[in-house]
Tab-separated table of C-alpha atoms and ligand atoms in Angstrom:
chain	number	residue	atom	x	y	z
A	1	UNK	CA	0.000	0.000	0.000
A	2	UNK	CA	1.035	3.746	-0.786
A	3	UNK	CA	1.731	5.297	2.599
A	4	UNK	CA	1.302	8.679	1.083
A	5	UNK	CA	-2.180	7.456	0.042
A	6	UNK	CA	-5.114	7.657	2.065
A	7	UNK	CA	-6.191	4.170	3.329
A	8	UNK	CA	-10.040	4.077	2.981
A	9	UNK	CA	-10.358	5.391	-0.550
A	10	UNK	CA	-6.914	5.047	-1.884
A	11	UNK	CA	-6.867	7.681	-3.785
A	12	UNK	CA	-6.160	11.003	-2.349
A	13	UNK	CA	-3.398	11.954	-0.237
A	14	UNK	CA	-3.109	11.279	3.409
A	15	UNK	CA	-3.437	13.878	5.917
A	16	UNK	CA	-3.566	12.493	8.809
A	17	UNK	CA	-2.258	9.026	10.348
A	18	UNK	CA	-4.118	7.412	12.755
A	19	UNK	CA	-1.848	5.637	15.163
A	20	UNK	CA	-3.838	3.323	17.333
A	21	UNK	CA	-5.688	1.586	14.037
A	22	UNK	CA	-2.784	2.673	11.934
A	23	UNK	CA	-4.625	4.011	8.742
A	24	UNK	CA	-4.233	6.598	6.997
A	25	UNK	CA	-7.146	9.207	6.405
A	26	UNK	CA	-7.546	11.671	3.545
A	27	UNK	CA	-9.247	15.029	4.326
A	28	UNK	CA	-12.623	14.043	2.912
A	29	UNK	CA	-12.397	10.349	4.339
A	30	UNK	CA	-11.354	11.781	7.914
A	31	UNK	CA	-14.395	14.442	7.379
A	32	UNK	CA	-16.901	11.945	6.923
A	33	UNK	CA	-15.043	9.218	9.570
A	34	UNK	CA	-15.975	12.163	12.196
A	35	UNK	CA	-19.591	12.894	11.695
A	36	UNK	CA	-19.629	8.438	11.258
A	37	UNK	CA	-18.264	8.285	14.720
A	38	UNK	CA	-20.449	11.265	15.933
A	39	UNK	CA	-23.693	9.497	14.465
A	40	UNK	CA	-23.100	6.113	16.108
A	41	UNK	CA	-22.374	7.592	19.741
A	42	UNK	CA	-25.724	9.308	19.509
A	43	UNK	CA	-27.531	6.499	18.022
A	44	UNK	CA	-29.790	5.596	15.771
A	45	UNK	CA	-32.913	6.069	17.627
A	46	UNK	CA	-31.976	9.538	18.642
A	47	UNK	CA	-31.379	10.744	15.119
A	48	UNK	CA	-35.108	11.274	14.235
A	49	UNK	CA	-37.356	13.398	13.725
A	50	UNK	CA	-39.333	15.978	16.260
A	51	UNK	CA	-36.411	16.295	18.416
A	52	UNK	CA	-34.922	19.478	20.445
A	53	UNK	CA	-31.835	19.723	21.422
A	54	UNK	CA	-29.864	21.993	23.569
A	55	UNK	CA	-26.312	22.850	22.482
A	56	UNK	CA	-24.072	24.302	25.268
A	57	UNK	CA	-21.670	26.659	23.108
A	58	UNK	CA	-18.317	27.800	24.763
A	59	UNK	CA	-17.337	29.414	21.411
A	60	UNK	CA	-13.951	26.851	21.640
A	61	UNK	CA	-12.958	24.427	19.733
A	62	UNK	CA	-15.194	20.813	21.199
A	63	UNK	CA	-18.817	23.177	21.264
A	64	UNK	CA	-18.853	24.430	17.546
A	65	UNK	CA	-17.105	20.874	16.303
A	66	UNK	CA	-20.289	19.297	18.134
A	67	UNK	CA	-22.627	21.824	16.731
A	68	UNK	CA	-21.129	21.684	13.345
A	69	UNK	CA	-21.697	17.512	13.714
A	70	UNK	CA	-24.810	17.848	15.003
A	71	UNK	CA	-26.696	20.275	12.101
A	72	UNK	CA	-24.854	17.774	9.597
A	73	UNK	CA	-26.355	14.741	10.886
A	74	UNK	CA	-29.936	16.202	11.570
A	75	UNK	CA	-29.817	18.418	8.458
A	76	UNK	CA	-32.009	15.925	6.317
A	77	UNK	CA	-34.020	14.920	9.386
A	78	UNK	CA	-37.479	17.150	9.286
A	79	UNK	CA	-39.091	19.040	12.480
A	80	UNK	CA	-35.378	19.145	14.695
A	81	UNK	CA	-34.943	22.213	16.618
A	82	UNK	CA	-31.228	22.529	17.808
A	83	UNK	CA	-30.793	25.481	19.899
A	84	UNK	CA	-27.194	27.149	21.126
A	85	UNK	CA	-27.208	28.629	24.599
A	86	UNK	CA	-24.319	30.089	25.647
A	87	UNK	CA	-23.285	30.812	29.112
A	88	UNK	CA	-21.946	33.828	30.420
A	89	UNK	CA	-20.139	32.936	33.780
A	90	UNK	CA	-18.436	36.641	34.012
A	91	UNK	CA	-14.922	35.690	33.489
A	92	UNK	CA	-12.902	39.005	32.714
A	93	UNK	CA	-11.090	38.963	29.609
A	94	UNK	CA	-12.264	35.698	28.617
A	95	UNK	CA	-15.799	35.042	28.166
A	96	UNK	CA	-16.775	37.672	25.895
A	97	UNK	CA	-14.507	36.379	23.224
A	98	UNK	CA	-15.915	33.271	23.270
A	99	UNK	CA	-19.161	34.090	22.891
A	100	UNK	CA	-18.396	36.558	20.248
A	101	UNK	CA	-17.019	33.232	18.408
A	102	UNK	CA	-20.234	31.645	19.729
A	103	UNK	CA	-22.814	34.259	17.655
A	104	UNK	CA	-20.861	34.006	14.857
A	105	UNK	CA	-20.788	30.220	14.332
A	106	UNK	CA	-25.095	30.602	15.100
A	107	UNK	CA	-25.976	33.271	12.697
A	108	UNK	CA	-23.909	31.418	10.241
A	109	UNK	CA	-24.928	28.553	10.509
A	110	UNK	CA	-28.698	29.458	10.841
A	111	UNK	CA	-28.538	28.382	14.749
A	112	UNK	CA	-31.234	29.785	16.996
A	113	UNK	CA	-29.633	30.710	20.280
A	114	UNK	CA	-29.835	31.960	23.887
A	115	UNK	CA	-27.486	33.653	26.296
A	116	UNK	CA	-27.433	32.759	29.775
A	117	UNK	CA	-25.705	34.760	32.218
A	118	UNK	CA	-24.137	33.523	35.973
A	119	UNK	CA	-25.614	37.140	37.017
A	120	UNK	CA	-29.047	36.958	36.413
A	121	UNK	CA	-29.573	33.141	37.780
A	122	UNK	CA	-27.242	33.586	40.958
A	123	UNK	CA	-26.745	37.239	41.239
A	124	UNK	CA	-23.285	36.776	41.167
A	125	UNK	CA	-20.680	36.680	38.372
A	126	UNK	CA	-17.919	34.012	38.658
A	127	UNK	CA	-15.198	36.655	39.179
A	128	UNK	CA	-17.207	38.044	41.980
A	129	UNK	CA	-17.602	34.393	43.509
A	130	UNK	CA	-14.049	34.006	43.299
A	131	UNK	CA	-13.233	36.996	45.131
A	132	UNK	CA	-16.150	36.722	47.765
A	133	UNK	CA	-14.351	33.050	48.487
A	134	UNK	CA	-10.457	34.154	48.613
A	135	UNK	CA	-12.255	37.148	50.920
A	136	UNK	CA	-13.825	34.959	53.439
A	137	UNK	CA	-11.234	31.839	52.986
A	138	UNK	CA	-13.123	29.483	51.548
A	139	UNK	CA	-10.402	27.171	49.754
A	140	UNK	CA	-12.772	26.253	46.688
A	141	UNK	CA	-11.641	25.993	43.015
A	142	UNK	CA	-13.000	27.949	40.715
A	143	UNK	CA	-14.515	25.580	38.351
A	144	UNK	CA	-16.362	23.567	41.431
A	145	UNK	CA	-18.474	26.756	40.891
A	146	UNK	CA	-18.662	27.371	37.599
A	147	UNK	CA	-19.297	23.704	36.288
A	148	UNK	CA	-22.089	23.250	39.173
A	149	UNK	CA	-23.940	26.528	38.227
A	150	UNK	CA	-23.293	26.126	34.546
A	151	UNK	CA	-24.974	22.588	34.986
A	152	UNK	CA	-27.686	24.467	36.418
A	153	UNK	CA	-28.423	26.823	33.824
A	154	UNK	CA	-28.283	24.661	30.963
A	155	UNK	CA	-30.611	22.040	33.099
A	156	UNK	CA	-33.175	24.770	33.431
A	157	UNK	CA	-33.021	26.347	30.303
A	158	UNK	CA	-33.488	22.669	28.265
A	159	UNK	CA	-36.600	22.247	30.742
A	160	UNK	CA	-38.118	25.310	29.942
A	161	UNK	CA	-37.339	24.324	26.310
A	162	UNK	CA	-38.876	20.772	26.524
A	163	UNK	CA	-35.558	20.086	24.920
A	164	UNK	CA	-35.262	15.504	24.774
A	165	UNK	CA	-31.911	16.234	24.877
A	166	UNK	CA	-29.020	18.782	26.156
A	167	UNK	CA	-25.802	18.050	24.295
A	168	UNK	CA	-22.154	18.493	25.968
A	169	UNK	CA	-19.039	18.719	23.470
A	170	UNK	CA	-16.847	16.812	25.895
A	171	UNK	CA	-14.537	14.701	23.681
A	172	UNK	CA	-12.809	11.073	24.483
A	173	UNK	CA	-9.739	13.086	26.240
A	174	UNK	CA	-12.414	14.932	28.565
A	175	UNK	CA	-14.313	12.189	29.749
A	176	UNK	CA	-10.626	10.332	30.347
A	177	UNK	CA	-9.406	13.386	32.493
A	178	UNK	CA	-13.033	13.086	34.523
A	179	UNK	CA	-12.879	8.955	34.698
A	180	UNK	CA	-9.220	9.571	36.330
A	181	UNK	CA	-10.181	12.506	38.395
A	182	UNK	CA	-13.056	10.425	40.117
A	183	UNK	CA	-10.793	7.603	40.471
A	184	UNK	CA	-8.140	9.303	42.112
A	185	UNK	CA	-10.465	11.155	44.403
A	186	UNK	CA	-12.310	7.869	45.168
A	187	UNK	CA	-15.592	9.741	44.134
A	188	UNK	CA	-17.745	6.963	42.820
A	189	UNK	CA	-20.883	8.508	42.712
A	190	UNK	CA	-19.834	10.880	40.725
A	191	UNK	CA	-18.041	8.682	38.623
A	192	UNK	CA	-21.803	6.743	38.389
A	193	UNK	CA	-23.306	9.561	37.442
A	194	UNK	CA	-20.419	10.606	34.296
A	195	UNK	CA	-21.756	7.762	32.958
A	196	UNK	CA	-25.598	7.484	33.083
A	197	UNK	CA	-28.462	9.996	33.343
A	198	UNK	CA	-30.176	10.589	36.768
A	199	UNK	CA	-33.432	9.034	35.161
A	200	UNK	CA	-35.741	11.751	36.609
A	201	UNK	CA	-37.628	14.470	34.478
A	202	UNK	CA	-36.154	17.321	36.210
A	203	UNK	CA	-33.011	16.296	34.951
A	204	UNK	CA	-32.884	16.644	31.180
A	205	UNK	CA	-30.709	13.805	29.848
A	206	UNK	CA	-27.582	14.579	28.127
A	207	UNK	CA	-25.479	13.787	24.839
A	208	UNK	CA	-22.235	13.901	24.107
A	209	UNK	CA	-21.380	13.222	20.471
A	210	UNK	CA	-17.729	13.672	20.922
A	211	UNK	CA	-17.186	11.301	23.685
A	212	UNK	CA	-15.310	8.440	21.601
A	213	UNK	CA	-13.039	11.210	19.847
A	214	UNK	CA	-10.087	12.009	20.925
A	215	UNK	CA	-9.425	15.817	21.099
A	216	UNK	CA	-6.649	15.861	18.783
A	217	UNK	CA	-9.078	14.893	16.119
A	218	UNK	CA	-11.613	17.420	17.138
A	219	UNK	CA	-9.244	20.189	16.697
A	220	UNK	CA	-7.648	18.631	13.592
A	221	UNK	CA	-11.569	18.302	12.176
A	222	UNK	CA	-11.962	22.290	13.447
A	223	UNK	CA	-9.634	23.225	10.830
A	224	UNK	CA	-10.097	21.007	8.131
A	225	UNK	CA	-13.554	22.522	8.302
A	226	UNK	CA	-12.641	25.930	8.004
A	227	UNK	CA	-14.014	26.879	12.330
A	228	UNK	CA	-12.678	29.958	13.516
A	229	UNK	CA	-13.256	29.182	17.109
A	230	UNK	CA	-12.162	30.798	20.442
A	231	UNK	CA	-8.496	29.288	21.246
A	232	UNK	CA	-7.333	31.069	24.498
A	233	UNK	CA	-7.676	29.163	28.009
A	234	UNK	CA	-9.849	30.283	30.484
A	235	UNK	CA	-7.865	31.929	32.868
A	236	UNK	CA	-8.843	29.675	35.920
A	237	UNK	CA	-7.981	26.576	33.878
A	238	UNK	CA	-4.463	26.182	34.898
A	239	UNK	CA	-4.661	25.982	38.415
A	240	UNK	CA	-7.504	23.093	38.599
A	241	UNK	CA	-6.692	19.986	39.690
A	242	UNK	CA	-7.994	18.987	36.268
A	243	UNK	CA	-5.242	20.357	34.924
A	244	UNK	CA	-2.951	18.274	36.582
A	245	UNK	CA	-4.626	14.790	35.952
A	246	UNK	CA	-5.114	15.704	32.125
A	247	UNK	CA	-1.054	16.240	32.258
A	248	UNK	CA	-0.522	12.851	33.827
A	249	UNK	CA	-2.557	11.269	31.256
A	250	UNK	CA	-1.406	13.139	28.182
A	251	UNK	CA	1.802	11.650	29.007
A	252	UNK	CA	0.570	8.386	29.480
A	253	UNK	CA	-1.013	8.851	26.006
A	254	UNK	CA	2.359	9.936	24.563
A	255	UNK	CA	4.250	6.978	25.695
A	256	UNK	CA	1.074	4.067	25.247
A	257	UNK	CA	-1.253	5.582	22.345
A	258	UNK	CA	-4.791	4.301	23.536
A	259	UNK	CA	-4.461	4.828	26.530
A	260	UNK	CA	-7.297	7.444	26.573
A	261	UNK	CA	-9.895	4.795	24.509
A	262	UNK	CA	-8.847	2.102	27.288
A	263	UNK	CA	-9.499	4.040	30.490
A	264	UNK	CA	-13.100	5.273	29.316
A	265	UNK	CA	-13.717	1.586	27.923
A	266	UNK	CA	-13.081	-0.008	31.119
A	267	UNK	CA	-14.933	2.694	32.960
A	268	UNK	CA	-17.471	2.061	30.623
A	269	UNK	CA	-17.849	-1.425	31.866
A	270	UNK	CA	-17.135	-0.560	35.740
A	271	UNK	CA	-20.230	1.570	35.917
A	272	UNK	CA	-22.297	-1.236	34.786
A	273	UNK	CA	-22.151	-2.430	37.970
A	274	UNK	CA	-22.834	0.645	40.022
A	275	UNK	CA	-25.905	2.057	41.255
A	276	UNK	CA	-26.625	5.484	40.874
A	277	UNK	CA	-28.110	7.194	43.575
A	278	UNK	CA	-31.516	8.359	42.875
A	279	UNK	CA	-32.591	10.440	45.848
A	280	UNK	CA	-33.804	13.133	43.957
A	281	UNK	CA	-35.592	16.567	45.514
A	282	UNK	CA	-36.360	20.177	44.741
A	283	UNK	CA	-34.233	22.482	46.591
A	284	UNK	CA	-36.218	24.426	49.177
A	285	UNK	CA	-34.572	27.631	48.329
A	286	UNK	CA	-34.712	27.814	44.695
A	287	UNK	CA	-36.982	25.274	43.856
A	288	UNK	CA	-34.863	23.300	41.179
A	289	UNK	CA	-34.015	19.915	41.095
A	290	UNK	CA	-30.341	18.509	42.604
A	291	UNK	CA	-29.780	15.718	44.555
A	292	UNK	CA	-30.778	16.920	48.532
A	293	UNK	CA	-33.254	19.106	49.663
A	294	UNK	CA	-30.338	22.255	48.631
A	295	UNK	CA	-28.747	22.134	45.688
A	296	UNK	CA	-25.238	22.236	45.104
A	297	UNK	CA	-25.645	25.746	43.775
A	298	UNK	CA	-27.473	26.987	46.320
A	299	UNK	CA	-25.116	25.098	48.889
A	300	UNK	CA	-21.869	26.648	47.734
A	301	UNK	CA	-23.161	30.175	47.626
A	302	UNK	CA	-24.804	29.862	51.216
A	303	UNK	CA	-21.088	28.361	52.231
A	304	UNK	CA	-20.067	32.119	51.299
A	305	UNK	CA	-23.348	33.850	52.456
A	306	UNK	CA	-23.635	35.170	49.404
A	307	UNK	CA	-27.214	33.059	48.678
A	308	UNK	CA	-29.788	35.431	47.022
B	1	SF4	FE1	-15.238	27.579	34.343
B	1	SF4	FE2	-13.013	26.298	35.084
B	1	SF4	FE3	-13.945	26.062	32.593
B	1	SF4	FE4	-12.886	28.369	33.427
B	1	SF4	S1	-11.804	26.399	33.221
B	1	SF4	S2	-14.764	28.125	32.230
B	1	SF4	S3	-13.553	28.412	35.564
B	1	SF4	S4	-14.935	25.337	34.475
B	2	ZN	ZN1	-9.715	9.036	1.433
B	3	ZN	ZN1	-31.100	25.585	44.891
């Protein structure tokens, strides 16, 4: 076989070599490999008609590949509504960018959309929580916060939408980084609940498209198609203890290639056998759903007084 050659059609050059299967993909081939891949993680039975969908749009990179996917596979599918919401936590410097990327991917690609802001649904911008916490010496990192009240708005907003499904762009390298975290932490609830849906209608249940990807491929697929998405990190980023599990596993990666597709396989079989919790309630100070009679929202921002 040509080794310059593209593997699957053998015709145009490759572009890209794939080194856990070991072929070798063309642009088009690669292209149409993706939104393959995309379409079998969300399933047949989900790709039909009548459905909403909620698209949580960071303006980076793994939101407008997923949205990008998404109107591709449901394009010749009649009656879908997919709707972008993007979230506004109030991150100086950052945010706004993203969301600038955000409305531009929408309006070009025909996308209805929403913007949610931190501000209006806890009174408090993320900055603000941040420096309410280092104020009163609460020892919490920033993206506890953000990812618990983020959760919150795009729950509520997918209710009020009667949306069947809210879709997450968290790629293969994500969900690796979150398998590992949970591990390490010996959190297996939450590792329970990475994997399955609470099963209760106040809880809208999720998709992720690009969970078997891994993220090299997502941002290789960004550019191939031409998306001018938002590249800087947040600026909270580097001091989660995220960040320090997805290094340990990047170079992991480097060294064993697979490594990512083996820990989220074998998770995949773990959870399986373990119950999720299912004590759901409606928080008795905002009246949304979580997991105990206050929600985590509600119970981080009463940790700093700061409860509206
Ligand atoms: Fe929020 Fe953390 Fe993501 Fe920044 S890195 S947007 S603080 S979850
Ligand atoms: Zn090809
Ligand atoms: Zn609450």
């Amino acid at each position: 076989a040509d080794i310059m050659k593209c593997s699957l059609c053998k015709t145009n050059p490759k572009i890209y070599y794939q080194r856990h299967s070991g072929l070798n993909f063309c642009k088009e081939c690669f292209i149409k490999y993706i939104l393959k891949r995309a379409r079998k993680t969300i399933g047949r039975k989900n790709i039909t008609k009548d459905m909403t969908i909620i698209v949580g749009l960071s303006g980076g990179k793994d939101s407008l590949v997923m949205a990008h996917v998404l109107k591709e596979l449901y394009k010749p599918i009649p009656n879908t509504r997919i709707i972008g919401v993007m979230v506004d936590e109030g991150i100086e410097g950052y945010r706004k960018e993203g969301i600038t990327h955000a409305i531009e991917f929408c309006e070009e690609y025909n996308m209805e959309y929403k913007i949610a802001t931190f501000k209006e649904t806890v009174g408090y911008n993320l900055d603000e929580i941040v420096k309410i916490a280092k104020e009163k010496n609460v020892n919490l990192n920033p993206c506890t916060f953000c990812g618990v009240i983020r959760r919150k708005i795009l729950n509520k907003v997918s209710l009020n939408e009667n949306a069947d499904y809210l879709a997450i762009g968290h790629n293969l390298d994500d969900i690796a980084q979150a398998v590992m975290m949970n591990y390490i932490k010996g959190d297996i609830n939450k590792l329970a609940i990475l994997g399955k849906d609470a099963g209760s209608s106040l809880f809208v249940k999720r998709m992720k498209p690009l969970q078997d990807i891994p993220e090299h491929e997502v941002l290789l697929f960004a550019d191939l198609i031409g998306l001018n998405y938002h590249k800087d990190p947040c600026p909270y980023s580097s001091i989660s203890y995220r960040a320090e599990v997805s290094d340990i596993v990047e170079n992991l990666e480097k060294k064993h290639p697979g490594t990512s597709y083996s820990i989220v396989s074998g998770f995949k079989k773990l959870i399986e056998h373990i119950p999720v919790e299912k004590n759901m309630s409606i928080c008795k100070y905002c009246g949304e759903a979580g997991s105990s009679e206050i929600c985590k929202s509600c119970a981080l921002l009463e940790n700093l007084g700061i409860r509206v």
